[in-house]
Every structure is written in C-alpha cells, then in structure tokens.
Amino acid sequence: MDYLQLKGSQSLSGEIKISGAKNASLPLIAMTILAKNNVKISNLPHVADINTLLKLLSNLGATCERNNGYMHVDTSTLHETKATYDIVKTMRASILVLGPLLARFGKCEVSLPGGCAIGQRPVDLHLKALEQMGANIEIKSGYIEATAPNGLQGCDIIFDKITVTGTANIVMAASLANGITNITNAAREPEVVQLCEILNKSGVKIEGIGSAILTISGTNGKLIDIVDFSVIPDRIEAGTYLCAGAITNSKLTIINADPSHLGAVLAKLEEMGFSIESSLDSITIHPADEIKPVKIITQEYPAFPTDMQAQFMALATQANGVSIIEEKLFENRFMHVSELQRMGADISLNGHTATVSGKTKLSGTDVMATDLRASSALVLAGLIADGTTDIHRIYHLDRGYDSLDKKLQNVGVDIVRLSE
Ligand code: EPZ
C-alpha cells in the first residue's frame, strides 16, 4: 500500500488548480442513466470514487470512454439493473443509481451501502420518498429490491432531514416520473444545483433551483437528451488547499475555484485573521498577523460544511486560544482527533463537540488515515509539524483528492508518495 511522507515547517508559494467536484460528478454520472444520447462530460476529477461509479455503469452495460479531456458515457446499451455489493461497499454514493435505474427500467436491485467510518449513514429517506412515488421497496439479503411497474408518479415529498444524495436521487427519479413532484426541505448544495441545472437544460422543467423547494415536471417515462456539460470546481478541495495556505501562514492562490460556493469557509478564515482576495474563478489567501481561535458549527449548505470540519480542526491547533468545533451532521466524524493528538494537538472531545487549545507545536510521526477528509487534516498537520510525517492508508485520500501530492509539490511542499 502507498503512503505519503512529508517534511514539516514548510511555507507555500504559488498557485494550485482545483479539479472538478467529486460530489457533483457522482450524481451527474448517475444522471446519464436517464439519457437517450451519448453524454459528453468535461472536468471530471481523476479520483477513485469517480472510477468506481464509471465501473459500476460499465458493469450494467454502459460504455464509458475518456478521450482528450472528455468523458463520453453511453447508457443506451444498459442491460443490467443490479448494483452489486462488491462495488457499492467500496463507494456508498453508488446509491445514486437507485432513482435513475428505477425511473428508467421500473425495477432495480441496489446493495444497501452500509455505514462508513464517519457514521451509520442510512438511506431511509431515499427509500421513503421513492415509495411515496409509487415504488415497491423490499430489503432482501442486504439488497434494496425496488419495482415500479406503472412507472413513478409525481407527488409532494417533504424530507424529514436535509439529505444531499437523497435530494439528487429523487430529483433524478422525478425527472422521468408521470406528473409533477414537489420536494420540500431539499438540499441546496452547489452540487445539487448543478444537477438540477443540467437536467433543466436537457428538457426536464425544474423550478426553485437553489432553494429548499424544488418542483420537477417529469417526462412521463421519456428518456432525455442530456446537454454537454463541465463539472463545477470542487469547493472542498479548494477549501482544503486554502487551509494549507492558512496553516503554513503563506500567501497562496487557488485557481479554477468558485468563491461563491465557499462563503461560510472564507468567512471563518477571515475570522481567524487571514485576509482573502477573490475574483470570479480564483481565491488568494494572505498570512495572518496572529491566527485567532474560532467557533464552528457544521450544518447544511450554505452554512459551514461538515466536509471542512477536519481541516479546520488541524488549523485550529495553530490558533492562539481555544476553538470550539461542533459536528452536527455525522455521529462519528472525529476520527482524525486521535491521530492529531498523537502529533501533539491539545484536543478534548465531549460528545459532538471538540475543544481545541492552541497554539501547539506538532511533531511528525506515523499516522493513519481513516476517512477522506480526516486524511486531508493529517496532511495539513504534517505541513507544519516538526520532522517527518508518514500518512498511511492514503487510499482514503485518493477517493476524493486529484493528484494531491503533485499539487502540493508544485507550491513548494516536500512531499513524496512511497510504497510500504
Ligand atoms: C453527501 O453525503 C456528501 N457525499 C458527503 O461528502 C457530505 O459529507 C454529506 O453529503 C453532507 O454534506 C456526496 O455527495 C457523495 P446526507 P450524503 O444524506 O448525501 C442523514 C465527502 O467527504 N440521513 O446529506 O450521504 C445522514 O445520516 C462526503 O465528500 C438519514 O438519516 O449525506 C446524515 O446525518 C462525506 N437518512 C445527514 O442525514 C437518509 O436517508 C446528512 O446526510 C439520508 C441521510
């Protein structure tokens, strides 16, 4: 297995180019199941999760070909409707094929994704909404067996909790349904917005895009001609590299980023003493005279994203004072704490709240990645730790960060990828 070795006490300079958003790419690839045409996608990131979903579609009979920067996905040859455990267990967002497969074929089997390191992550809200649309859902031997022999019917759906992939699943199911579907308490993440925008441009009338109430007029079972599109920039990748600039107190520019997707994150960086310069597609962070402590509560977009919680925890170890970080979305998203503590961080946990006392000197050592964003927090800590930090199990990192070691090398970081 590979591991990353990085030397600490670095300062960065230059610029980092952000890749396409993993969490936009996944629903957009699942969306191709609704297409009658060969769909042309640009700016897909080169990360493991995208390859996993493309492999799943290929296993179902689709053809996915990457050439000169474009991905062409043709689902006209789809002949299977079973997403098997061997794939779904490696990438729980495979659940995103459930809505489109059911909408197109009237039946499908999708392995229950099961939990993951950060929490139990049920899909009950996805299933309940599909049942409201007329689907018959049974759970048999770890599989979701869904049928809708008369097609899916538009209806009024109110999500008990805001769910990002739940909203995406139902938007895609509703796109081919008979009649109109109203989704109340819909997720407003930019990734959901792009999915709605592409569907809308492809002939599915969607109103309320970007709001918590979506109205989707289904095509009554007719497949759609999906327009060519380019995936939006990855706001979490951008936020992670801004934290790299912040924790090393460097001037760093992020290009191909959309600052309008990072309002809450940029506000917290400014609260901590950093100054931020933004243009339409770039963000520059400037060093702080003194890094101030911060209070963070993770919530749904546009509030502070849970996917940036671990990164800010690493940053908070370098603030002068006590920071409070409350994780409101997932029940177990503090796996990075024990590894940061091993590097010398002064963090105490009380339920879903972490108290981080700084400024603490961190020391490089062997650490283990446990989940995607926790891994990036360990990289950030390694940038300023004394000595060398070896980060193991970086397959977690490869799921969501495109060429992280190369991007950091390009701004002066002494980081190499080695094999155990
Ligand atoms: C998406 O996960 C993202 N993944 C996650 O990013 C992100 O952390 C999360 O949204 C929250 O922003 C993708 O988009 C592929 P949810 P998702 O459904 O959709 C509960 C990363 O690091 N819930 O919005 O699975 C759930 O347990 C990943 O890139 C139910 O109870 O998250 C959680 O507490 C990690 N029942 C809350 O809702 C359901 O049926 C939000 O989950 C669905 C969700």
CSV table of C-alpha atoms and ligand atoms in Angstrom, one decimal:
chain,number,residue,atom,x,y,z
A,1,MET,CA,0.0,0.0,0.0
A,2,ASP,CA,1.1,3.6,-0.7
A,3,TYR,CA,1.8,6.2,2.0
A,4,LEU,CA,2.7,9.9,1.9
A,5,GLN,CA,5.9,11.2,3.5
A,6,LEU,CA,6.1,14.9,4.1
A,7,LYS,CA,8.5,17.2,5.8
A,8,GLY,CA,7.2,19.8,8.2
A,9,SER,CA,7.8,23.5,8.8
A,10,GLN,CA,7.0,24.4,5.2
A,11,SER,CA,5.8,27.6,3.7
A,12,LEU,CA,4.0,27.5,0.4
A,13,SER,CA,4.0,29.8,-2.6
A,14,GLY,CA,2.4,29.9,-6.0
A,15,GLU,CA,-0.9,28.6,-7.1
A,16,ILE,CA,-3.0,25.4,-7.1
A,17,LYS,CA,-5.5,24.5,-9.8
A,18,ILE,CA,-8.7,23.0,-8.5
A,19,SER,CA,-10.3,19.9,-10.2
A,20,GLY,CA,-13.9,19.1,-10.9
A,21,ALA,CA,-16.1,18.4,-7.9
A,22,LYS,CA,-16.3,14.8,-6.8
A,23,ASN,CA,-19.7,15.3,-5.2
A,24,ALA,CA,-21.1,16.9,-8.3
A,25,SER,CA,-19.5,14.3,-10.7
A,26,LEU,CA,-21.2,11.4,-8.9
A,27,PRO,CA,-24.8,12.4,-9.3
A,28,LEU,CA,-24.1,13.8,-12.8
A,29,ILE,CA,-22.7,10.4,-13.9
A,30,ALA,CA,-25.7,8.6,-12.4
A,31,MET,CA,-27.9,11.1,-14.3
A,32,THR,CA,-26.6,9.6,-17.6
A,33,ILE,CA,-28.9,6.6,-16.9
A,34,LEU,CA,-31.8,9.0,-17.9
A,35,ALA,CA,-30.2,9.8,-21.3
A,36,LYS,CA,-31.0,8.6,-24.7
A,37,ASN,CA,-27.9,10.2,-26.1
A,38,ASN,CA,-24.2,9.7,-25.6
A,39,VAL,CA,-23.4,12.2,-22.9
A,40,LYS,CA,-20.2,14.4,-23.1
A,41,ILE,CA,-18.7,15.4,-19.7
A,42,SER,CA,-15.7,17.6,-19.1
A,43,ASN,CA,-13.7,18.5,-16.0
A,44,LEU,CA,-14.3,15.1,-14.2
A,45,PRO,CA,-11.7,14.7,-11.5
A,46,HIS,CA,-9.2,11.8,-11.6
A,47,VAL,CA,-10.2,10.3,-8.3
A,48,ALA,CA,-11.1,6.7,-7.2
A,49,ASP,CA,-14.7,7.4,-6.4
A,50,ILE,CA,-15.4,8.5,-10.0
A,51,ASN,CA,-13.7,5.5,-11.5
A,52,THR,CA,-15.7,3.3,-9.2
A,53,LEU,CA,-19.1,4.7,-10.4
A,54,LEU,CA,-18.0,4.5,-14.0
A,55,LYS,CA,-17.1,0.9,-13.4
A,56,LEU,CA,-20.5,0.3,-11.9
A,57,LEU,CA,-22.2,1.8,-15.0
A,58,SER,CA,-19.9,-0.3,-17.3
A,59,ASN,CA,-20.9,-3.4,-15.3
A,60,LEU,CA,-24.6,-2.6,-16.0
A,61,GLY,CA,-23.8,-2.4,-19.7
A,62,ALA,CA,-23.0,1.3,-20.4
A,63,THR,CA,-19.9,2.4,-22.3
A,64,CYS,CA,-17.7,5.0,-20.7
A,65,GLU,CA,-14.8,6.3,-22.7
A,66,ARG,CA,-12.3,9.1,-21.7
A,67,ASN,CA,-10.6,10.9,-24.6
A,68,ASN,CA,-8.8,14.2,-24.8
A,69,GLY,CA,-10.2,15.5,-21.5
A,70,TYR,CA,-13.8,14.5,-22.2
A,71,MET,CA,-15.7,11.5,-20.7
A,72,HIS,CA,-18.3,10.0,-23.1
A,73,VAL,CA,-21.0,8.0,-21.3
A,74,ASP,CA,-23.4,6.0,-23.5
A,75,THR,CA,-26.1,4.2,-21.5
A,76,SER,CA,-28.2,3.1,-24.5
A,77,THR,CA,-26.6,-0.3,-24.1
A,78,LEU,CA,-27.6,-0.7,-20.4
A,79,HIS,CA,-29.0,-4.2,-19.9
A,80,GLU,CA,-28.4,-4.9,-16.2
A,81,THR,CA,-30.2,-3.3,-13.2
A,82,LYS,CA,-28.4,-4.8,-10.3
A,83,ALA,CA,-25.7,-2.7,-8.5
A,84,THR,CA,-23.8,-5.4,-6.6
A,85,TYR,CA,-22.3,-5.3,-3.1
A,86,ASP,CA,-18.7,-5.7,-4.3
A,87,ILE,CA,-18.9,-2.2,-5.9
A,88,VAL,CA,-21.3,-0.5,-3.6
A,89,LYS,CA,-19.3,-1.5,-0.5
A,90,THR,CA,-16.3,0.5,-1.8
A,91,MET,CA,-18.4,3.6,-2.6
A,92,ARG,CA,-21.6,4.2,-0.8
A,93,ALA,CA,-22.6,7.0,-3.2
A,94,SER,CA,-23.4,4.2,-5.6
A,95,ILE,CA,-26.9,4.6,-4.1
A,96,LEU,CA,-27.3,7.4,-6.6
A,97,VAL,CA,-28.1,4.9,-9.3
A,98,LEU,CA,-31.2,3.7,-7.5
A,99,GLY,CA,-33.5,6.6,-8.5
A,100,PRO,CA,-32.4,6.7,-12.2
A,101,LEU,CA,-32.5,2.9,-12.7
A,102,LEU,CA,-35.9,2.6,-11.2
A,103,ALA,CA,-37.2,5.6,-13.2
A,104,ARG,CA,-35.9,4.2,-16.5
A,105,PHE,CA,-36.5,0.4,-16.1
A,106,GLY,CA,-39.3,0.2,-13.5
A,107,LYS,CA,-37.1,-2.2,-11.4
A,108,CYS,CA,-33.6,-2.5,-9.9
A,109,GLU,CA,-31.6,-4.0,-7.2
A,110,VAL,CA,-29.0,-2.0,-5.3
A,111,SER,CA,-26.9,-3.3,-2.5
A,112,LEU,CA,-27.6,-1.4,0.8
A,113,PRO,CA,-24.5,0.8,1.1
A,114,GLY,CA,-24.0,0.2,4.8
A,115,GLY,CA,-22.3,2.6,7.1
A,116,CYS,CA,-18.8,4.0,6.9
A,117,ALA,CA,-16.1,5.4,9.2
A,118,ILE,CA,-18.0,8.7,9.8
A,119,GLY,CA,-21.4,7.3,10.7
A,120,GLN,CA,-24.2,4.9,10.1
A,121,ARG,CA,-25.4,6.9,7.1
A,122,PRO,CA,-28.9,5.3,6.5
A,123,VAL,CA,-30.8,5.7,3.2
A,124,ASP,CA,-34.3,5.5,4.7
A,125,LEU,CA,-35.2,9.0,3.4
A,126,HIS,CA,-34.3,7.9,-0.2
A,127,LEU,CA,-36.5,4.8,0.1
A,128,LYS,CA,-39.4,6.5,1.8
A,129,ALA,CA,-39.6,9.1,-1.0
A,130,LEU,CA,-39.5,6.5,-3.7
A,131,GLU,CA,-42.3,4.6,-2.0
A,132,GLN,CA,-44.3,7.8,-1.9
A,133,MET,CA,-43.8,8.0,-5.7
A,134,GLY,CA,-45.3,4.5,-6.1
A,135,ALA,CA,-42.3,2.3,-5.9
A,136,ASN,CA,-42.5,-1.0,-4.0
A,137,ILE,CA,-39.3,-1.4,-1.9
A,138,GLU,CA,-38.2,-4.6,-0.2
A,139,ILE,CA,-34.9,-5.2,1.6
A,140,LYS,CA,-33.7,-8.8,0.9
A,141,SER,CA,-30.3,-10.2,1.9
A,142,GLY,CA,-28.7,-6.8,2.1
A,143,TYR,CA,-30.2,-5.6,-1.2
A,144,ILE,CA,-32.8,-2.9,-1.9
A,145,GLU,CA,-35.2,-4.5,-4.4
A,146,ALA,CA,-37.3,-1.8,-6.0
A,147,THR,CA,-40.1,-2.1,-8.5
A,148,ALA,CA,-42.4,0.5,-10.1
A,149,PRO,CA,-44.3,-1.5,-12.7
A,150,ASN,CA,-46.6,1.5,-13.6
A,151,GLY,CA,-43.7,4.0,-13.5
A,152,LEU,CA,-43.1,6.5,-10.8
A,153,GLN,CA,-45.8,9.1,-10.0
A,154,GLY,CA,-45.1,12.7,-9.2
A,155,CYS,CA,-46.1,13.7,-5.7
A,156,ASP,CA,-45.3,16.0,-2.8
A,157,ILE,CA,-42.3,14.9,-0.8
A,158,ILE,CA,-41.1,16.5,2.4
A,159,PHE,CA,-37.7,15.3,3.6
A,160,ASP,CA,-37.6,14.9,7.4
A,161,LYS,CA,-33.8,15.8,7.2
A,162,ILE,CA,-31.9,17.6,4.5
A,163,THR,CA,-30.1,14.9,2.5
A,164,VAL,CA,-27.7,15.7,-0.4
A,165,THR,CA,-27.7,12.4,-2.2
A,166,GLY,CA,-31.3,11.8,-1.2
A,167,THR,CA,-32.3,15.0,-2.9
A,168,ALA,CA,-30.3,14.1,-6.0
A,169,ASN,CA,-31.8,10.6,-6.1
A,170,ILE,CA,-35.4,11.9,-6.0
A,171,VAL,CA,-34.7,14.8,-8.5
A,172,MET,CA,-33.5,12.2,-11.0
A,173,ALA,CA,-36.3,9.8,-10.3
A,174,ALA,CA,-38.8,12.6,-10.6
A,175,SER,CA,-37.3,13.6,-14.0
A,176,LEU,CA,-38.8,10.6,-15.7
A,177,ALA,CA,-41.9,10.3,-13.5
A,178,ASN,CA,-45.5,10.8,-14.5
A,179,GLY,CA,-46.6,14.3,-13.4
A,180,ILE,CA,-45.1,16.9,-11.1
A,181,THR,CA,-43.0,16.2,-7.9
A,182,ASN,CA,-42.5,18.9,-5.2
A,183,ILE,CA,-39.6,18.3,-2.9
A,184,THR,CA,-39.7,20.3,0.3
A,185,ASN,CA,-36.6,20.6,2.5
A,186,ALA,CA,-34.4,19.9,-0.5
A,187,ALA,CA,-30.6,20.1,-0.2
A,188,ARG,CA,-29.2,23.4,-1.6
A,189,GLU,CA,-25.5,22.3,-2.1
A,190,PRO,CA,-23.9,23.6,-5.3
A,191,GLU,CA,-23.6,20.0,-6.5
A,192,VAL,CA,-27.4,19.5,-6.3
A,193,VAL,CA,-27.9,22.9,-8.0
A,194,GLN,CA,-25.7,21.8,-11.0
A,195,LEU,CA,-27.6,18.5,-11.3
A,196,CYS,CA,-30.8,20.4,-11.5
A,197,GLU,CA,-29.4,23.0,-13.9
A,198,ILE,CA,-28.2,20.3,-16.4
A,199,LEU,CA,-31.5,18.4,-16.2
A,200,ASN,CA,-33.4,21.7,-16.7
A,201,LYS,CA,-31.2,22.5,-19.8
A,202,SER,CA,-31.9,18.9,-21.0
A,203,GLY,CA,-35.6,19.3,-21.1
A,204,VAL,CA,-36.7,18.5,-17.6
A,205,LYS,CA,-38.5,21.5,-16.2
A,206,ILE,CA,-37.3,22.2,-12.7
A,207,GLU,CA,-38.3,25.3,-10.7
A,208,GLY,CA,-36.9,26.6,-7.4
A,209,ILE,CA,-33.3,25.5,-8.3
A,210,GLY,CA,-31.0,26.5,-5.4
A,211,SER,CA,-33.9,26.8,-3.0
A,212,ALA,CA,-35.3,24.3,-0.4
A,213,ILE,CA,-38.4,23.7,-2.5
A,214,LEU,CA,-38.0,22.1,-5.9
A,215,THR,CA,-40.7,21.4,-8.5
A,216,ILE,CA,-39.9,18.9,-11.1
A,217,SER,CA,-42.2,18.2,-14.1
A,218,GLY,CA,-41.5,14.6,-15.2
A,219,THR,CA,-41.3,13.4,-18.8
A,220,ASN,CA,-43.7,10.6,-18.3
A,221,GLY,CA,-41.0,8.0,-18.8
A,222,LYS,CA,-39.4,9.5,-21.9
A,223,LEU,CA,-35.6,9.5,-21.9
A,224,ILE,CA,-33.9,12.8,-22.3
A,225,ASP,CA,-31.1,14.3,-24.5
A,226,ILE,CA,-28.6,15.5,-22.0
A,227,VAL,CA,-26.5,18.6,-22.9
A,228,ASP,CA,-22.7,18.6,-22.9
A,229,PHE,CA,-21.5,19.9,-19.5
A,230,SER,CA,-18.4,20.7,-17.5
A,231,VAL,CA,-18.4,19.7,-13.8
A,232,ILE,CA,-18.2,22.7,-11.3
A,233,PRO,CA,-15.0,23.1,-9.3
A,234,ASP,CA,-14.6,21.1,-6.1
A,235,ARG,CA,-15.3,23.6,-3.2
A,236,ILE,CA,-14.0,21.2,-0.6
A,237,GLU,CA,-10.7,20.6,-2.4
A,238,ALA,CA,-10.4,24.4,-2.7
A,239,GLY,CA,-11.2,24.9,1.0
A,240,THR,CA,-8.6,22.2,1.9
A,241,TYR,CA,-5.8,24.0,0.0
A,242,LEU,CA,-6.8,27.4,1.4
A,243,CYS,CA,-6.3,25.7,4.8
A,244,ALA,CA,-2.9,24.6,3.6
A,245,GLY,CA,-2.0,28.2,2.9
A,246,ALA,CA,-3.5,29.2,6.3
A,247,ILE,CA,-1.8,26.6,8.5
A,248,THR,CA,1.6,27.5,7.0
A,249,ASN,CA,0.7,31.2,7.1
A,250,SER,CA,1.7,31.5,3.4
A,251,LYS,CA,0.3,33.6,0.5
A,252,LEU,CA,-1.4,31.0,-1.8
A,253,THR,CA,-3.6,31.4,-4.8
A,254,ILE,CA,-6.3,28.8,-5.7
A,255,ILE,CA,-7.4,28.9,-9.4
A,256,ASN,CA,-10.4,27.3,-11.1
A,257,ALA,CA,-12.4,27.7,-7.9
A,258,ASP,CA,-15.8,29.4,-7.3
A,259,PRO,CA,-15.6,31.7,-4.3
A,260,SER,CA,-19.5,31.9,-4.3
A,261,HIS,CA,-19.5,28.2,-3.1
A,262,LEU,CA,-17.3,28.9,-0.2
A,263,GLY,CA,-18.9,31.8,1.7
A,264,ALA,CA,-19.0,30.2,5.1
A,265,VAL,CA,-15.5,28.8,4.8
A,266,LEU,CA,-13.9,32.1,3.7
A,267,ALA,CA,-15.8,34.0,6.5
A,268,LYS,CA,-14.2,31.6,9.1
A,269,LEU,CA,-10.8,32.1,7.6
A,270,GLU,CA,-11.2,35.9,7.8
A,271,GLU,CA,-12.5,35.5,11.4
A,272,MET,CA,-9.2,33.6,12.2
A,273,GLY,CA,-7.2,36.6,10.9
A,274,PHE,CA,-6.4,35.7,7.3
A,275,SER,CA,-7.2,38.1,4.5
A,276,ILE,CA,-8.9,36.7,1.4
A,277,GLU,CA,-8.8,38.2,-2.1
A,278,SER,CA,-11.3,36.7,-4.6
A,279,SER,CA,-12.1,37.0,-8.3
A,280,LEU,CA,-14.7,35.1,-10.4
A,281,ASP,CA,-12.6,32.0,-10.5
A,282,SER,CA,-9.7,32.4,-8.1
A,283,ILE,CA,-9.0,32.9,-4.4
A,284,THR,CA,-5.8,34.2,-2.7
A,285,ILE,CA,-5.2,33.8,1.0
A,286,HIS,CA,-2.8,36.1,2.8
A,287,PRO,CA,-0.9,35.4,6.1
A,288,ALA,CA,-2.5,36.4,9.4
A,289,ASP,CA,-0.5,38.5,11.9
A,290,GLU,CA,-1.9,36.2,14.5
A,291,ILE,CA,-4.2,33.2,14.0
A,292,LYS,CA,-7.2,33.6,16.2
A,293,PRO,CA,-9.4,30.8,17.6
A,294,VAL,CA,-12.8,30.1,16.1
A,295,LYS,CA,-16.2,28.6,16.9
A,296,ILE,CA,-17.5,26.3,14.1
A,297,ILE,CA,-20.9,24.5,13.9
A,298,THR,CA,-21.2,22.2,10.8
A,299,GLN,CA,-24.6,22.4,9.1
A,300,GLU,CA,-26.1,22.1,5.6
A,301,TYR,CA,-25.2,24.5,2.8
A,302,PRO,CA,-24.9,27.4,2.8
A,303,ALA,CA,-23.7,27.1,6.4
A,304,PHE,CA,-20.2,25.7,7.3
A,305,PRO,CA,-19.7,22.4,5.6
A,306,THR,CA,-19.1,19.2,7.6
A,307,ASP,CA,-16.6,18.2,4.8
A,308,MET,CA,-14.3,21.1,6.0
A,309,GLN,CA,-14.5,20.2,9.8
A,310,ALA,CA,-11.4,18.0,10.0
A,311,GLN,CA,-9.3,20.5,8.0
A,312,PHE,CA,-10.3,23.4,10.3
A,313,MET,CA,-9.5,21.3,13.4
A,314,ALA,CA,-6.0,20.9,12.2
A,315,LEU,CA,-5.8,24.6,11.5
A,316,ALA,CA,-7.2,25.4,15.0
A,317,THR,CA,-4.2,23.7,16.6
A,318,GLN,CA,-2.2,26.7,15.4
A,319,ALA,CA,-4.6,29.4,16.7
A,320,ASN,CA,-3.7,31.3,19.8
A,321,GLY,CA,-6.5,30.4,22.1
A,322,VAL,CA,-9.4,27.9,22.5
A,323,SER,CA,-11.5,26.9,19.4
A,324,ILE,CA,-14.8,25.0,19.6
A,325,ILE,CA,-15.9,22.7,16.8
A,326,GLU,CA,-19.4,21.2,16.8
A,327,GLU,CA,-20.2,18.4,14.3
A,328,LYS,CA,-24.0,18.4,13.8
A,329,LEU,CA,-24.3,16.1,10.7
A,330,PHE,CA,-22.5,12.9,11.4
A,331,GLU,CA,-22.2,10.9,14.6
A,332,ASN,CA,-18.6,9.8,14.3
A,333,ARG,CA,-16.7,12.4,12.3
A,334,PHE,CA,-13.9,12.9,14.8
A,335,MET,CA,-11.7,10.0,13.8
A,336,HIS,CA,-8.9,12.5,13.0
A,337,VAL,CA,-8.7,13.7,16.6
A,338,SER,CA,-6.7,10.8,18.0
A,339,GLU,CA,-4.2,11.0,15.1
A,340,LEU,CA,-3.8,14.8,15.6
A,341,GLN,CA,-3.4,14.1,19.4
A,342,ARG,CA,-0.6,11.7,18.6
A,343,MET,CA,1.1,14.6,16.8
A,344,GLY,CA,0.8,16.7,19.9
A,345,ALA,CA,-2.5,18.5,19.4
A,346,ASP,CA,-4.4,19.5,22.5
A,347,ILE,CA,-8.0,18.5,21.7
A,348,SER,CA,-10.7,17.3,24.0
A,349,LEU,CA,-14.0,15.7,23.0
A,350,ASN,CA,-17.4,15.9,24.6
A,351,GLY,CA,-20.0,14.2,22.5
A,352,HIS,CA,-20.2,16.0,19.2
A,353,THR,CA,-18.1,19.0,20.4
A,354,ALA,CA,-14.3,19.2,20.1
A,355,THR,CA,-12.3,21.8,22.1
A,356,VAL,CA,-9.0,22.7,20.5
A,357,SER,CA,-6.4,24.6,22.5
A,358,GLY,CA,-3.6,26.3,20.6
A,359,LYS,CA,-1.1,27.2,19.7
A,360,THR,CA,0.6,23.8,20.0
A,361,LYS,CA,3.8,22.6,18.4
A,362,LEU,CA,3.1,19.4,16.4
A,363,SER,CA,5.6,16.7,15.8
A,364,GLY,CA,5.8,14.5,12.8
A,365,THR,CA,5.2,10.8,13.2
A,366,ASP,CA,3.5,7.8,11.6
A,367,VAL,CA,-0.3,8.5,11.4
A,368,MET,CA,-3.2,6.6,9.8
A,369,ALA,CA,-5.9,8.0,7.6
A,370,THR,CA,-9.4,6.8,8.5
A,371,ASP,CA,-11.7,8.6,6.1
A,372,LEU,CA,-11.4,11.0,3.2
A,373,ARG,CA,-11.5,14.4,5.0
A,374,ALA,CA,-9.6,13.1,8.1
A,375,SER,CA,-6.8,12.2,5.7
A,376,SER,CA,-6.5,15.7,4.4
A,377,ALA,CA,-6.4,17.1,8.0
A,378,LEU,CA,-3.4,14.9,8.7
A,379,VAL,CA,-1.7,16.3,5.6
A,380,LEU,CA,-2.3,19.8,6.8
A,381,ALA,CA,-0.9,19.0,10.2
A,382,GLY,CA,2.2,17.4,8.6
A,383,LEU,CA,2.9,20.6,6.7
A,384,ILE,CA,3.8,22.4,9.9
A,385,ALA,CA,4.8,19.5,12.2
A,386,ASP,CA,8.5,19.2,13.3
A,387,GLY,CA,10.2,16.5,11.4
A,388,THR,CA,8.7,13.9,9.0
A,389,THR,CA,5.1,12.7,8.9
A,390,ASP,CA,4.2,9.4,7.2
A,391,ILE,CA,0.5,9.1,6.4
A,392,HIS,CA,-0.7,5.6,5.9
A,393,ARG,CA,-3.8,4.2,4.2
A,394,ILE,CA,-4.0,7.0,1.8
A,395,TYR,CA,-6.4,5.1,-0.4
A,396,HIS,CA,-8.9,7.2,1.6
A,397,LEU,CA,-7.3,10.4,0.3
A,398,ASP,CA,-7.3,9.1,-3.3
A,399,ARG,CA,-11.0,8.8,-3.2
A,400,GLY,CA,-11.5,12.5,-3.3
A,401,TYR,CA,-8.3,14.4,-4.0
A,402,ASP,CA,-7.0,14.5,-7.5
A,403,SER,CA,-3.1,14.5,-7.5
A,404,LEU,CA,-2.8,16.0,-4.1
A,405,ASP,CA,0.9,15.2,-3.7
A,406,LYS,CA,1.8,16.8,-7.1
A,407,LYS,CA,-0.4,19.8,-6.4
A,408,LEU,CA,1.4,20.4,-3.1
A,409,GLN,CA,4.9,19.7,-4.6
A,410,ASN,CA,4.1,22.5,-7.2
A,411,VAL,CA,3.8,25.1,-4.4
A,412,GLY,CA,7.0,24.0,-2.6
A,413,VAL,CA,6.0,21.2,-0.3
A,414,ASP,CA,8.5,18.4,0.3
A,415,ILE,CA,6.0,15.5,-0.1
A,416,VAL,CA,6.5,12.2,-1.7
A,417,ARG,CA,4.3,9.1,-2.3
A,418,LEU,CA,6.1,5.9,-1.3
A,419,SER,CA,5.1,2.2,-1.1
A,420,GLU,CA,5.0,0.3,2.2
B,1,EPZ,C1,-23.1,13.9,1.0
B,1,EPZ,O1,-23.3,12.7,1.6
B,1,EPZ,C2,-21.7,14.0,0.6
B,1,EPZ,N1,-21.3,12.9,-0.3
B,1,EPZ,C3,-20.8,13.9,1.9
B,1,EPZ,O2,-19.4,14.1,1.5
B,1,EPZ,C4,-21.2,15.1,2.8
B,1,EPZ,O3,-20.5,15.0,4.0
B,1,EPZ,C5,-22.7,15.0,3.1
B,1,EPZ,O4,-23.5,15.0,1.8
B,1,EPZ,C6,-23.2,16.2,3.9
B,1,EPZ,O5,-22.9,17.4,3.3
B,1,EPZ,C7,-21.7,13.0,-1.6
B,1,EPZ,O6,-22.3,14.0,-2.0
B,1,EPZ,C8,-21.3,11.9,-2.5
B,1,EPZ,P1,-26.7,13.3,3.6
B,1,EPZ,P2,-24.8,12.1,1.9
B,1,EPZ,O7,-27.6,12.3,3.0
B,1,EPZ,O8,-25.7,12.6,0.8
B,1,EPZ,C9,-28.8,11.6,7.5
B,1,EPZ,C10,-17.2,13.7,1.3
B,1,EPZ,O9,-16.3,13.8,2.2
B,1,EPZ,N2,-29.6,10.8,6.5
B,1,EPZ,O10,-26.8,14.8,3.2
B,1,EPZ,O11,-24.7,10.7,2.2
B,1,EPZ,C11,-27.3,11.2,7.5
B,1,EPZ,O12,-27.1,10.1,8.4
B,1,EPZ,C12,-18.5,13.1,1.7
B,1,EPZ,O13,-17.0,14.0,0.1
B,1,EPZ,C13,-30.6,10.0,7.0
B,1,EPZ,O14,-30.8,9.9,8.2
B,1,EPZ,O15,-25.2,12.9,3.2
B,1,EPZ,C14,-26.6,12.5,7.9
B,1,EPZ,O16,-26.7,12.6,9.3
B,1,EPZ,C15,-18.5,12.5,3.1
B,1,EPZ,N3,-31.3,9.3,6.2
B,1,EPZ,C16,-27.5,13.6,7.3
B,1,EPZ,O17,-28.8,13.0,7.0
B,1,EPZ,C17,-31.1,9.3,4.8
B,1,EPZ,O18,-31.8,8.6,4.1
B,1,EPZ,C18,-26.9,14.2,6.1
B,1,EPZ,O19,-26.6,13.1,5.2
B,1,EPZ,C19,-30.1,10.1,4.3
B,1,EPZ,C20,-29.3,10.9,5.2
